[in-house]
Coordinates of C-alpha atoms in Angstrom, one line a residue:
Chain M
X1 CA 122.3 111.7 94.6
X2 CA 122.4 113.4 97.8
X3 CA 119.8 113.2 99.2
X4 CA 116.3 111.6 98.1
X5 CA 114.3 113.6 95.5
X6 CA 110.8 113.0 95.3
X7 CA 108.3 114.5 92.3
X8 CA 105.9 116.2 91.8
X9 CA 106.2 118.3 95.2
X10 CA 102.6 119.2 94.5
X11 CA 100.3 117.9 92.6
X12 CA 96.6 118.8 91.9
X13 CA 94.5 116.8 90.9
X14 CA 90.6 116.1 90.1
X15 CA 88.5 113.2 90.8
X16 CA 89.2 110.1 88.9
X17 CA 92.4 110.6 87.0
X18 CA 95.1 108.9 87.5
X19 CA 98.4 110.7 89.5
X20 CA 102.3 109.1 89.5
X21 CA 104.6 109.9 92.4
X22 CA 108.3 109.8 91.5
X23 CA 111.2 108.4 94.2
X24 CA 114.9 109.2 93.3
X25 CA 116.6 107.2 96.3
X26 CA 119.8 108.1 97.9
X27 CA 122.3 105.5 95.4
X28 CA 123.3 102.6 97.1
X29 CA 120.8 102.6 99.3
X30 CA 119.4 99.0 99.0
X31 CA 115.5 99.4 100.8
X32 CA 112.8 101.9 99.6
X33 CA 109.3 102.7 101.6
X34 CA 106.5 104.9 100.7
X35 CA 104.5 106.7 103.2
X36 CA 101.3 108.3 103.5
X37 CA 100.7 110.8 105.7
X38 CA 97.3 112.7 106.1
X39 CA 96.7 116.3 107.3
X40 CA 97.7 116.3 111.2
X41 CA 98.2 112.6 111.4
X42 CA 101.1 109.7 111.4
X43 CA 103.0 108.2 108.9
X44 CA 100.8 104.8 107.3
X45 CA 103.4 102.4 105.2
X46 CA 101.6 101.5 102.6
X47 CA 104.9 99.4 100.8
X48 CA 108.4 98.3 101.1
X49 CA 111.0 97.2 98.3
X50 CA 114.5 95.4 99.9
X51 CA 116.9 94.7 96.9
X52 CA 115.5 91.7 94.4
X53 CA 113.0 90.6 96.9
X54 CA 109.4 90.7 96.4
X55 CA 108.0 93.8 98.2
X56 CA 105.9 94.2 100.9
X57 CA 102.9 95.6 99.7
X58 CA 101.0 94.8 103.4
X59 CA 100.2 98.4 103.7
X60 CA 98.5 99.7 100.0
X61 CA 94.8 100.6 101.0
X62 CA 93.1 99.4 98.1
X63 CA 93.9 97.9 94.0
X64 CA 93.6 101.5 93.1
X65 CA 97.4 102.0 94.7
X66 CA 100.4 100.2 93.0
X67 CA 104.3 100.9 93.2
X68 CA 107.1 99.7 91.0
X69 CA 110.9 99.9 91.3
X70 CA 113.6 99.7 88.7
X71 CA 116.0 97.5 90.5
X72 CA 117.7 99.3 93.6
X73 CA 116.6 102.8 91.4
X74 CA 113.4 105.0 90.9
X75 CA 110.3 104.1 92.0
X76 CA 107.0 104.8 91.1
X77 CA 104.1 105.2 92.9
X78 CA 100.9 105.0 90.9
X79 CA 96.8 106.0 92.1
X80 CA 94.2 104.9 89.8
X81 CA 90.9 106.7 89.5
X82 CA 91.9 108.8 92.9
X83 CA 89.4 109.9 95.4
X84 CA 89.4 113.1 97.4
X85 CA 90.3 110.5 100.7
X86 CA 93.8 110.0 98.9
X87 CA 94.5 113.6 99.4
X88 CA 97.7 113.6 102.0
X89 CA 101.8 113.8 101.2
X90 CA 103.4 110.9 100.1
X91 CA 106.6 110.6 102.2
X92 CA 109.5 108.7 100.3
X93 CA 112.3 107.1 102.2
X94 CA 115.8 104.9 101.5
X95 CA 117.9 103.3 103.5
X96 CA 121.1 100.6 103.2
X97 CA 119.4 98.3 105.5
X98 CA 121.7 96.2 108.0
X99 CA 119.8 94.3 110.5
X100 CA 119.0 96.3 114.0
X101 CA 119.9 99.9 112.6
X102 CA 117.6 100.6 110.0
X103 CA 118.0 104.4 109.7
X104 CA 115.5 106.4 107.1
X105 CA 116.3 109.4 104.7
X106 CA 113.1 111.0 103.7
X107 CA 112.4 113.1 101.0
X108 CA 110.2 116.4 101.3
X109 CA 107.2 114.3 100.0
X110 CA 104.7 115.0 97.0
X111 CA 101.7 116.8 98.2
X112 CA 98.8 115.5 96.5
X113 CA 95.3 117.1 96.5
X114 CA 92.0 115.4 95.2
X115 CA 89.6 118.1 94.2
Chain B
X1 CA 96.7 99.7 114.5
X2 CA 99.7 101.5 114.7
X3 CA 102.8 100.0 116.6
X4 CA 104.0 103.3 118.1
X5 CA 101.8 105.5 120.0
X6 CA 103.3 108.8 121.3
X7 CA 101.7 110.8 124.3
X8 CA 100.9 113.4 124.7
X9 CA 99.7 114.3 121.2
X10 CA 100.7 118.1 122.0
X11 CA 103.0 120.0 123.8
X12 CA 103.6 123.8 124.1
X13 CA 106.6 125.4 126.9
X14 CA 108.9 127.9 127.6
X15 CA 112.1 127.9 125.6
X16 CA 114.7 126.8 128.2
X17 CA 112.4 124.1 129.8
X18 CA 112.4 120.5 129.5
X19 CA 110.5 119.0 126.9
X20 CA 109.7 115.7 127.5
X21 CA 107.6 113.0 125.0
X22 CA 106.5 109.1 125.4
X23 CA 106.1 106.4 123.2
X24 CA 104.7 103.3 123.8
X25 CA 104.5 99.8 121.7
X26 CA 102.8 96.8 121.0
X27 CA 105.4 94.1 119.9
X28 CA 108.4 92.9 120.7
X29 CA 111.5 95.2 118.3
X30 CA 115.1 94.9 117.4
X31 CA 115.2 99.4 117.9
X32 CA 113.3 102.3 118.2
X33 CA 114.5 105.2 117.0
X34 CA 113.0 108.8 116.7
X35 CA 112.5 111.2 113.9
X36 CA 111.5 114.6 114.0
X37 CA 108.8 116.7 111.1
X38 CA 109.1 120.3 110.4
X39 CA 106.0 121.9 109.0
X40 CA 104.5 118.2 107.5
X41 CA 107.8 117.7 105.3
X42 CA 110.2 115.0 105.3
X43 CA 111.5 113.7 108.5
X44 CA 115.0 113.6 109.7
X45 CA 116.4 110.8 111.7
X46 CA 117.5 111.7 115.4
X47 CA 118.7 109.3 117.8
X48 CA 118.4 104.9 117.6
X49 CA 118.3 103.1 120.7
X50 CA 118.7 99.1 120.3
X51 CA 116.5 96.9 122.2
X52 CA 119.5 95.7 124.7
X53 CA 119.9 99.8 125.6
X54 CA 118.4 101.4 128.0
X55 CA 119.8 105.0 127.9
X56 CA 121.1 107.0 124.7
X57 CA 122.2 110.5 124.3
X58 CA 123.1 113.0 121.7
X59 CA 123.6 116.8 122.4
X60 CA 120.7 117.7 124.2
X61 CA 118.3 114.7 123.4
X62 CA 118.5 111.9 125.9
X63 CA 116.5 108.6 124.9
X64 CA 115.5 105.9 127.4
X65 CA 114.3 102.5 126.4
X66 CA 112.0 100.2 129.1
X67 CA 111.2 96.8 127.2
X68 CA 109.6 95.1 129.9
X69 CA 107.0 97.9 129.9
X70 CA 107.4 98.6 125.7
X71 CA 107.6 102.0 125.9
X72 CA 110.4 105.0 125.1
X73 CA 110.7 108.4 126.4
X74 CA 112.6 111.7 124.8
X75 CA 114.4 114.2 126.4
X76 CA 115.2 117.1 124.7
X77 CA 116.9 119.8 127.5
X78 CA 117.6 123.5 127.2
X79 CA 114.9 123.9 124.6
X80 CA 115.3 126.7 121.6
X81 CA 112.6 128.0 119.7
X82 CA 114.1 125.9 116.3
X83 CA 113.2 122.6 118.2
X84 CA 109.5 123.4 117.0
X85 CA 108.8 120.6 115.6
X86 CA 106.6 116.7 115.8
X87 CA 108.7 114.3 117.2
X88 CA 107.8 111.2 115.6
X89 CA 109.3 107.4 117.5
X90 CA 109.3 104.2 114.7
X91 CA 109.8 100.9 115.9
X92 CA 111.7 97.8 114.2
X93 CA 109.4 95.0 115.1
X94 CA 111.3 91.4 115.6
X95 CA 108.9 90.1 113.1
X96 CA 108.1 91.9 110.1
X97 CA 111.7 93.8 111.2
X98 CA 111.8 95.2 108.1
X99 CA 109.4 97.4 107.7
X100 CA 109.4 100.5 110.0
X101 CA 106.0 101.5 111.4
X102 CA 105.6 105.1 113.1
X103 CA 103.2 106.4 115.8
X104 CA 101.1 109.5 115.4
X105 CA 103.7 111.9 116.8
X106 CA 104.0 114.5 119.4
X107 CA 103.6 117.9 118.0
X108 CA 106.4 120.3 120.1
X109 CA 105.8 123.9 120.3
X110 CA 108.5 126.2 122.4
X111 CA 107.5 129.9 123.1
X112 CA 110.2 132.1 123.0

């Protein structure tokens, strides 16, 4: 696509159900991240996919977090039993990573609130 | 911790005036480039400066890179009320050069 597409923009939520965040990355592009980004504050990686290699999941806060991608396609990112701490957006991004100019194309993020 | 830190944290000025933001960092990178947030969407890439550069420009942005103290500055000139925005600077770490970790940002405001 043009441009990377992420879904739900918002989602609402209660305590303890499950939520799924949806990545459509820009095609071609080889390296997907995932974000989160609380009210006021930075970007946190919480994980990294790069082609067939086994991501980098350094940043996931807890078990309750998990993300999968179809080959160099959608991802999914998946909270278990969510907390009202795991309100913040969730800022997708793809790029076709070369080595010393690793440029990002966000998409507008999911906004996800715990009630 | 975070890699980048950016300082200050908040910045309001006059439209026309210089605005000017720092970023400092903890490892040794490959680049550091700098994105910019409107209203706590998406970001949009700006400007990449490699670790061998220590000046880059683009329109009114001007980007200076000093390794030996590990920190970056941006420049943006001639401010307009649409550069109302947080100015975020990601580095490229060496090791781990994958993955690009972001500092808490500079939030810009420019009174018309």
């Amino acid at each position: 696509g043009a441009g990377v597409s992420q879904s739900p923009s918002n989602k609402v939520t209660e305590k303890g159900k499950d939520v799924e965040l949806r990545c459509d990355p820009i095609s071609g592009h080889t390296a997907l991240y995932w974000y989160r980004q609380r009210l006021g504050q930075g970007l946190e990686f919480l994980i990294y996919f790069q082609g067939n290699s086994a991501p980098d999941k350094s940043g996931l806060p807890s078990d309750r977090f998990s993300a999968e991608r179809t080959g160099e396609s959608v991802s999914t990112l998946t909270i278990q039993r969510t907390q009202q701490e795991d309100s913040a957006v969730y800022l997708c991004a793809s790029s076709f990573w070369r080595p010393g100019a690793n440029v990002l194309t966000f998409g507008a993020g999911s906004r996800l609130t715990v009630l | 911790s975070q890699q980048g830190e950016e300082d200050p944290q908040a910045l309001s000025i006059q439209e026309g005036e210089n605005a000017t933001m720092n970023c400092s960092y903890k490892t040794s990178i490959n680049n550091l480039q700098w994105y910019r947030q409107n209203s706590g969407r998406g970001l949009v890439h700006l400007i990449l400066i490699r670790s061998n550069e220590r000046e880059k420009h683009s329109g009114r942005l001007r980007v200076t890179l000093d390794t030996s103290k590990k920190s970056s500055s941006l420049l943006i000139t001639a401010s307009r009320a649409a550069d109302t925005a947080s100015y975020f600077c990601a580095t490229d770490a060496i090791q781990g050069a994958q993955k690009l970790v972001f500092g808490q940002g500079t939030r810009l405001t420019i009174n018309p």
